[in-house]
XYZ file of C-alpha atoms in Angstrom:
414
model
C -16.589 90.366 -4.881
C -18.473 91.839 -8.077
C -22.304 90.074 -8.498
C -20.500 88.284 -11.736
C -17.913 86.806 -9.748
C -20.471 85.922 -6.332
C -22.348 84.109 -9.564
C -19.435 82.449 -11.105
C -18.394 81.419 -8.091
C -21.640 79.758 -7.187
C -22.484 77.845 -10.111
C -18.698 77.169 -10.006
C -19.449 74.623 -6.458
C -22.805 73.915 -7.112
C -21.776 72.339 -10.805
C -18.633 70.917 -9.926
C -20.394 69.165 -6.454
C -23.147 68.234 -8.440
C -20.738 66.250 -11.173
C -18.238 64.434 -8.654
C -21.662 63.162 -6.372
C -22.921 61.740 -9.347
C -20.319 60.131 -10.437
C -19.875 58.527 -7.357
C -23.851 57.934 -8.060
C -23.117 55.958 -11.165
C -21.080 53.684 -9.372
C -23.437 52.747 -6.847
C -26.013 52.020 -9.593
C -23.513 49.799 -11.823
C -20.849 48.600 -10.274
C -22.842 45.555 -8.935
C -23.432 44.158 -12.486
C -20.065 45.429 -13.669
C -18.646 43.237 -10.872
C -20.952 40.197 -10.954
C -22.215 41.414 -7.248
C -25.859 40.287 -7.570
C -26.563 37.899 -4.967
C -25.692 39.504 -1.677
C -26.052 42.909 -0.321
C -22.635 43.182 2.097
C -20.442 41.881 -0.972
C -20.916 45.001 -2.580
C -21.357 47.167 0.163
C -17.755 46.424 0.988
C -16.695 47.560 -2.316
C -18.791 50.756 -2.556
C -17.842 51.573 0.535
C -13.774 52.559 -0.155
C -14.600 55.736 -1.178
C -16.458 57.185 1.717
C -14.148 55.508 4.103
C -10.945 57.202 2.299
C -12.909 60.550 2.475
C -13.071 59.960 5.754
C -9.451 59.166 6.320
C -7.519 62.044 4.656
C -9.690 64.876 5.061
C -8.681 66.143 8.389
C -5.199 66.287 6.449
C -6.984 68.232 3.323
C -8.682 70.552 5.426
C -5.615 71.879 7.000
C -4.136 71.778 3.814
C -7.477 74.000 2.494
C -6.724 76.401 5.026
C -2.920 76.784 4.436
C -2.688 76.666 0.708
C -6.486 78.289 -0.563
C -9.551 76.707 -1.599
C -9.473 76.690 -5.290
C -6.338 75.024 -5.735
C -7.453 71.604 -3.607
C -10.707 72.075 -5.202
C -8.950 71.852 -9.335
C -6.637 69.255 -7.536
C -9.935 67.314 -6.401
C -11.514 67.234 -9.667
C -8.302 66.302 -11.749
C -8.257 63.309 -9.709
C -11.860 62.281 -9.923
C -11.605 62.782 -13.756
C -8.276 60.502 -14.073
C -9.664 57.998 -11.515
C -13.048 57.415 -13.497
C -11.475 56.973 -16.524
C -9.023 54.288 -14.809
C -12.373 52.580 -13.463
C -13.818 51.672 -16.693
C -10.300 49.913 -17.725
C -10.229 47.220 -14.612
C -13.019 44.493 -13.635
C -10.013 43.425 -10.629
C -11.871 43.585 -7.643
C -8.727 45.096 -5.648
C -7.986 47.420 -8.558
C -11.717 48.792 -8.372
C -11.198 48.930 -4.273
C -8.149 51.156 -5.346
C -9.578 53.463 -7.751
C -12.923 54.114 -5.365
C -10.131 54.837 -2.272
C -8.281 57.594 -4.535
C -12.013 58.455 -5.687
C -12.695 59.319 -1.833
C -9.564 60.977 -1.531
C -10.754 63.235 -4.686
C -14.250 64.236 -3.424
C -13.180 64.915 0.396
C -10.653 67.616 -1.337
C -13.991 68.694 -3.405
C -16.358 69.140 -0.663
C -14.156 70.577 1.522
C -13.097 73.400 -0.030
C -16.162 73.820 -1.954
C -17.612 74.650 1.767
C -14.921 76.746 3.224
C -15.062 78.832 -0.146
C -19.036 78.893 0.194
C -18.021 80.211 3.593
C -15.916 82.998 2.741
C -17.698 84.610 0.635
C -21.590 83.691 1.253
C -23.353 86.860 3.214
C -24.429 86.130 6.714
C -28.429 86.889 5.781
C -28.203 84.472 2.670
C -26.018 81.794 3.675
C -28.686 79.968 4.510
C -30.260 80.248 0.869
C -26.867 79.020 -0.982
C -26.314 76.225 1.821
C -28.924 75.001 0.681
C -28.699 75.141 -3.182
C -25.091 73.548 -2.539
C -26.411 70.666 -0.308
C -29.303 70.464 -3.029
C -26.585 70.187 -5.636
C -24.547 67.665 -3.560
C -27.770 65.324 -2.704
C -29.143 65.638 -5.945
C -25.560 64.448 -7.904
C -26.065 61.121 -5.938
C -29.462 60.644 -7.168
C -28.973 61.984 -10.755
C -26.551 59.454 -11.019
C -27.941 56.979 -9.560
C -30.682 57.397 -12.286
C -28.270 57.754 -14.876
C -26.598 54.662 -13.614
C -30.403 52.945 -13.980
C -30.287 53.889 -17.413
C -27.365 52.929 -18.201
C -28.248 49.289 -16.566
C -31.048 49.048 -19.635
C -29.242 50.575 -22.273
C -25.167 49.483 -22.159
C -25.538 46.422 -20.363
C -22.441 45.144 -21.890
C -20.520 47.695 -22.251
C -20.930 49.117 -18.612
C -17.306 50.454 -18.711
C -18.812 53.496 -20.998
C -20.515 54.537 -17.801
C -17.292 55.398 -16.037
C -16.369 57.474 -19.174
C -19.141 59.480 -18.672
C -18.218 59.899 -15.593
C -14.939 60.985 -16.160
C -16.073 63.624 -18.925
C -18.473 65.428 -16.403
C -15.845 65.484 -13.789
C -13.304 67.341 -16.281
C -16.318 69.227 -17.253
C -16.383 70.445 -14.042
C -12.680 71.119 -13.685
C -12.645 73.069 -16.887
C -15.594 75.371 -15.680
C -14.327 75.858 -12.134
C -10.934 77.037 -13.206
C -12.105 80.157 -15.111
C -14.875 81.226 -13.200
C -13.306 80.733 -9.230
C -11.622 83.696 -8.143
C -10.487 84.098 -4.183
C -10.185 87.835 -3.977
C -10.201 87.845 0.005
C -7.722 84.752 -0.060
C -4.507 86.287 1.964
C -7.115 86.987 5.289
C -8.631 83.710 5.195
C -5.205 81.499 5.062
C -3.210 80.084 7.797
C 0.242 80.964 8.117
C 1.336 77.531 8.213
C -0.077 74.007 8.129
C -1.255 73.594 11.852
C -2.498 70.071 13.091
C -3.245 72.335 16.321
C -6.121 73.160 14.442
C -7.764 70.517 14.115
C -7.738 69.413 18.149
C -9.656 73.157 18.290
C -11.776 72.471 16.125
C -13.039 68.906 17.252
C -12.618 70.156 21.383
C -15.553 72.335 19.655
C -18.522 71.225 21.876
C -20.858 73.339 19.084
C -18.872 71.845 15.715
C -19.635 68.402 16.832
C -23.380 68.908 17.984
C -24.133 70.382 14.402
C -22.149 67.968 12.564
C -22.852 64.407 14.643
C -26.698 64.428 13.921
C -24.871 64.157 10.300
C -23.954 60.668 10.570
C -27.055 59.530 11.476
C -28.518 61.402 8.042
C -25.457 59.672 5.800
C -25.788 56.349 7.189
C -29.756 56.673 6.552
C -28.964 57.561 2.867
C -26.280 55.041 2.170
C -28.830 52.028 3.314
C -31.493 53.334 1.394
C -29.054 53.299 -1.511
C -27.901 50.133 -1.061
C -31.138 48.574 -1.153
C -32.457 50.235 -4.259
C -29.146 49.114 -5.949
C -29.012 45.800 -5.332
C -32.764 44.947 -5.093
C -32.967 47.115 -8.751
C -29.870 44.556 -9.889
C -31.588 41.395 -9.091
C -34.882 42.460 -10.083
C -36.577 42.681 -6.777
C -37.938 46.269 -6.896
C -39.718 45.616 -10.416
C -39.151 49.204 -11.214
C -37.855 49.312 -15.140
C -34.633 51.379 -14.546
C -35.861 54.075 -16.654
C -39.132 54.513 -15.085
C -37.168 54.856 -11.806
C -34.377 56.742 -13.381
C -37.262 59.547 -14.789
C -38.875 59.277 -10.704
C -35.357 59.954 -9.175
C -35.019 62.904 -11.640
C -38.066 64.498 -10.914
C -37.860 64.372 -7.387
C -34.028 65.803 -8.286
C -35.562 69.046 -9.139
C -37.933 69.026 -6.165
C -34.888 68.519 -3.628
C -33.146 71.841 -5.067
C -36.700 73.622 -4.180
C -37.353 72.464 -1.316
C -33.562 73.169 -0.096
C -33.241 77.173 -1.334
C -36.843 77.663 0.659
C -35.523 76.020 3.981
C -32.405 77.958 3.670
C -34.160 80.940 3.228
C -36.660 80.335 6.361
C -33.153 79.872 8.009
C -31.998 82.752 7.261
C -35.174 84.391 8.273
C -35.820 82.629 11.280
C -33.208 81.271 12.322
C -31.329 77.971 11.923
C -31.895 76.050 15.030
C -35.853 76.465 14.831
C -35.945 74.886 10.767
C -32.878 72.247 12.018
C -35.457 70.921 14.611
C -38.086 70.494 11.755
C -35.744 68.398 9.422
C -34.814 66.218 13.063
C -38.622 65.853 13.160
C -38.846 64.707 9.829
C -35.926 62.079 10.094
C -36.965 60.322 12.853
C -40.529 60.366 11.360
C -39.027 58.396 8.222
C -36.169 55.636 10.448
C -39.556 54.624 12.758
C -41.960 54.377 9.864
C -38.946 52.384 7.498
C -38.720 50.064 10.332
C -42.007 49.329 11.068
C -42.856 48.691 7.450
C -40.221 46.686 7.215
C -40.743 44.315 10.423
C -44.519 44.269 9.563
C -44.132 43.108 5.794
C -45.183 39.540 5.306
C -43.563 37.768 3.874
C -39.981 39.488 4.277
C -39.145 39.600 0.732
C -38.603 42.449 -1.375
C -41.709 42.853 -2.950
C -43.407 42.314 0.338
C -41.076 44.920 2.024
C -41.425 47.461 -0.890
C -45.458 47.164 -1.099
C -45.575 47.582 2.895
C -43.450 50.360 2.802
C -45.208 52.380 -0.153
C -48.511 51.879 2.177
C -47.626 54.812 4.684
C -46.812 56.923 2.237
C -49.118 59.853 3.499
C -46.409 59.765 6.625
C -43.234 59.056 4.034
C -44.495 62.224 2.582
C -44.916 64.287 5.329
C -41.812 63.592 7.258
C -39.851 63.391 4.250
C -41.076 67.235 3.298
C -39.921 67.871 6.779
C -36.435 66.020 6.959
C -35.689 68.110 3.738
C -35.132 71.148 6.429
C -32.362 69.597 7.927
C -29.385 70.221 5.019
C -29.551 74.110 4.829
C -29.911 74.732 8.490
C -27.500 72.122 9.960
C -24.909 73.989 6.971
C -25.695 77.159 7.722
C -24.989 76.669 11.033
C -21.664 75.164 10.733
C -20.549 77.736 8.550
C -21.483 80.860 11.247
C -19.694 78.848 13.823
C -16.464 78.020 11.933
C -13.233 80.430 12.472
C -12.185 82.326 9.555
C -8.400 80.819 9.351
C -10.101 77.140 10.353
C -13.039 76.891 7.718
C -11.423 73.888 6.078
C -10.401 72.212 9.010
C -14.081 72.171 9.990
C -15.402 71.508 6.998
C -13.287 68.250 7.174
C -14.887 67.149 10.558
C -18.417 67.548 8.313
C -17.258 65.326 5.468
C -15.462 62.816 8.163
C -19.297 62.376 10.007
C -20.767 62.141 6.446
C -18.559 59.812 5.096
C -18.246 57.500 8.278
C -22.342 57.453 7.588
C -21.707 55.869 4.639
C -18.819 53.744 5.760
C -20.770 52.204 8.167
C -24.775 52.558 6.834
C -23.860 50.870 3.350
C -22.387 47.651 4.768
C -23.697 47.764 7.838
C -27.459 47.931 7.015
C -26.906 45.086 4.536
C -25.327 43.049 7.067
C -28.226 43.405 9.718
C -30.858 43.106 7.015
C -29.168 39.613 6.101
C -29.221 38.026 9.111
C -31.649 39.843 11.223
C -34.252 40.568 8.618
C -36.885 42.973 9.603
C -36.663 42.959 13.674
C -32.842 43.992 13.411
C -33.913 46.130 10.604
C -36.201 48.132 12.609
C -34.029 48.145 15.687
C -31.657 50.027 13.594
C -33.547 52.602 12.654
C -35.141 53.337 15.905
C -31.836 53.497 17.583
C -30.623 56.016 15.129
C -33.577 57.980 15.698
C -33.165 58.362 19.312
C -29.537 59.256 19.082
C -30.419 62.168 16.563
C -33.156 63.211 18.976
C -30.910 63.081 21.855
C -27.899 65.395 19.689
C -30.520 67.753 18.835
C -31.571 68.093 22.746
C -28.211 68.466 23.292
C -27.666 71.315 20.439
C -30.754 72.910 21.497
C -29.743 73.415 25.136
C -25.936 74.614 24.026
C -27.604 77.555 22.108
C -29.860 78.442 24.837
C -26.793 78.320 27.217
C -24.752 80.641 25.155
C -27.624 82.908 24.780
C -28.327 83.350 28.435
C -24.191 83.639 29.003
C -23.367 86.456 25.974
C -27.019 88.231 25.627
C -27.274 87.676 21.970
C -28.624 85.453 19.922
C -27.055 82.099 18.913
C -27.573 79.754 16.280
C-alpha cells in the first residue's frame, strides 16, 4: 500500500471510530434529562445500556461476516446505520423507541469496530502496530469522552431542545461515512477473505487459550469505564458533582488530547519492548485506580456525592500515578491481539474483543449503579477490589502462557 493510502487509511478508522464513540458519548451525557431519568442511577443505566449489550450480541455474526465479505464494506454499512439511527433518536422521547434505536446503535458500532480492527490488522507493520493500536484505541477512548463533554455542553446550552444533540450526532457519523468511503482502499483484500461464511471459526477462535487471556482482562477495563461514566452522568444531571458542564466539558477535552499522547508512546515502547512487559504496567495501573476508588469511596463521610467526590480527589497523587500507568494497557493488550489473530479470522477475533468490551459495559453501567444504591460504599469497594484481583489473576495467567510458548517454540512470544 502507497504511504498516501497507509495515511488515508489511518485517519480513515481513527476519524470514523472517533465520531461513532462519541456519539454514543452524547448519549450518555443527555439522554438522562432528555428522558426525565434524574433521580436514580439503574433507571438509566438500563437504558444506556442497549447498545453495548446489542454489540455484544451480533458481533460474533459481523465478524464472520468481516471476514467473508471485506472490511470496508461492514465498516460504510456500520456508519450508514449510526447516521440514520441518530437522526431517528432525536424524533422519539418513547422510552421503548429510544431502547430500540440504542439496540440498532450497538448493532452499528460492533460492525464499526470490528472491521476498523481487522483492517488496522491487515495492513499495520509488525514493528509499528503497536504505535497505530494505540492512536486507534486513543481515538476510540477519546470519542466517548469528547462526547461526553460535548454532551455537558450541550446540557447548559440546548436544554430544551436536547433533540439537536442527536443531530449532531448524526452529521458527524455521515461525516465519517463520507470520508471513509474515498479514502479506504483494501488492496490485499482477496488473501485476507474467507471463502465462505464459517461459524467454525468462531469455536477456533474462542478454544483460543491466548485470544481470551488478552481479551478477558478487557472486561474488567469496560466495566471500570462504564461505572465511572455512569456516575459522572447522573451525579452531573442532578447537580451532585458541582462541576458547571462546561468547565468539565473543557477538563474532559484536555485530558482528550493527553490520552492520544500517552497511547502512541505506549504503543511505541510496545513495539520496542515488547507487549507483554508495557501490558503488565497498564494491569499495575488498573488495579492501582479499582483499590484506591473503593477505598475513597467506603471512607467518605458522609456517603453523599460531594462527600464521595472530595474523598476521592484527596489521593490524587496515587489517581495520577496509576492512572499514567493504566494508560499502557490499550496499545499493548491491541497489539497483542492483532499478532495473535489468523489472517482469514481477523474479524472473527476482533468480535470476541468488542463482545468482552461491550459485556463491560452491559454489566458495569447498571450493575455499579445497582450496588452503589443499595450497598453504598462497602459494596462499592468490594466491587472494585474483586475486579482487581481477577485482572491480576488473567494477567498471571497471560504471563505464564507466553513464557510456556517461549520455552516450547524457542522464540519469542508476545
Amino acid at each position: 500500500m502507497r504511504t498516501r493510502g497507509y495515511l488515508g487509511l489511518l485517519s480513515s478508522l481513527y476519524i470514523s471510530t472517533f465520531f461513532i464513540r462519541a456519539s454514543f458519548g452524547i448519549m450518555l451525557a443527555t439522554l438522562p434529562i432528555y428522558l426525565g431519568i434524574t433521580t436514580t442511577y439503574f433507571g438509566y443505566g438500563i437504558v444506556a445500556a442497549a447498545s453495548p449489550l446489542f454489540e455484544m450480541g451480533t458481533v460474533l455474526f459481523i465478524g464472520t461476516v468481516v471476514d467473508r465479505f471485506g472490511r470496508k464494506i461492514i465498516l460504510l454499512f456500520g456508519l450508514l446505520a449510526a447516521g440514520l439511527l441518530l437522526f431517528a433518536l432525536s424524533l422519539t422521547t418513547n422510552l421503548y423507541a429510544i431502547f430500540a434505536i440504542n439496540a440498532g446503535h450497538g448493532i452499528a458500532a460492533g460492525s464499526i469496530l470490528v472491521s476498523s480492527l481487522a483492517l488496522l490488522t491487515d495492513y499495520a507493520p509488525e514493528d509499528r502496530r503497536g504505535r497505530e493500536m494505540g492512536a486507534f484505541d486513543a481515538f476510540n477512548l477519546l470519542g466517548w469522552i469528547f462526547g461526553f463533554a460535548l454532551g455537558a455542553l450541550f446540557l447548559e446550552f440546548f436544554r430544551s431542545n436536547l433533540h439537536l444533540t442527536f443531530l449532531v450526532a448524526g452529521v458527524m457519523a455521515m461525516a465519517g461515512l463520507t470520508y471513509s468511503a474515498f479514502m479506504i482502499s483494501e488492496p490485499k483484500k482477496q488473501d485476507l477473505l474467507s471463502k465462505k461464511i464459517r461459524f467454525r471459526n468462531i469455536i477456533a477462535v474462542l478454544k483460543q487459550r491466548s485470544i481470551l487471556l488478552v481479551t478477558l482482562p478487557w472486561f474488567i477495563v469496560f466495566m471500570i469505564i462504564g461505572a465511572a461514566l455512569t456516575f459522572l452522568t447522573v451525579s452531573t444531571s442532578q447537580g451532585v458533582l458541582s462541576i458547571p458542564p462546561i468547565y468539565l466539558a473543557g477538563f474532559i477535552a484536555g485530558g482528550g488530547v493527553f490520552l492520544i499522547i500517552t497511547q502512541v508512546f505506549y504503543g511505541r515502547l510496545s513495539d520496542k519492548y515488547g507487549r507483554l512487559p508495557i501490558m503488565l504496567v497498564g494491569t499495575v495501573g488498573f488495579v492501582g485506580i479499582m483499590t484506591v476508588l473503593g477505598i475513597g469511596y467506603l471512607t467518605a463521610t458522609p456517603s453523599t456525592g460531594d462527600a464521595v467526590k472530595n474523598n476521592i480527589i484527596s489521593f490524587w497523587p496515587l489517581l495520577a500515578i496509576f492512572g499514567f500507568m493504566a494508560l499502557a494497557f490499550g496499545p499493548s493488550a491491541l497489539s497483542s491481539l492483532a499478532d495473535e489473530a489468523k489472517e482469514t479470522m481477523r474479524g472473527v477475533t476482533m468480535a470476541v474483543y468488542s463482545i468482552v468490551i461491550s459485556a463491560g459495559m452491559v454489566i458495569g453501567i447498571p450493575g455499579i449503579a445497582a450496588i452503589s444504591d443499595r450497598y453504598g460504599g462497602f459494596g462499592v469497594l468490594v466491587f472494585m477490589i474483586t475486579s482487581a484481583v481477577i485482572m491480576s489473576l488473567l494477567m498471571a495467567a497471560r504471563y505464564y502462557d507466553v513464557k510456556r510458548k517461549k520455552m516450547t517454540s524457542g522464540t519469542p512470544s508476545q
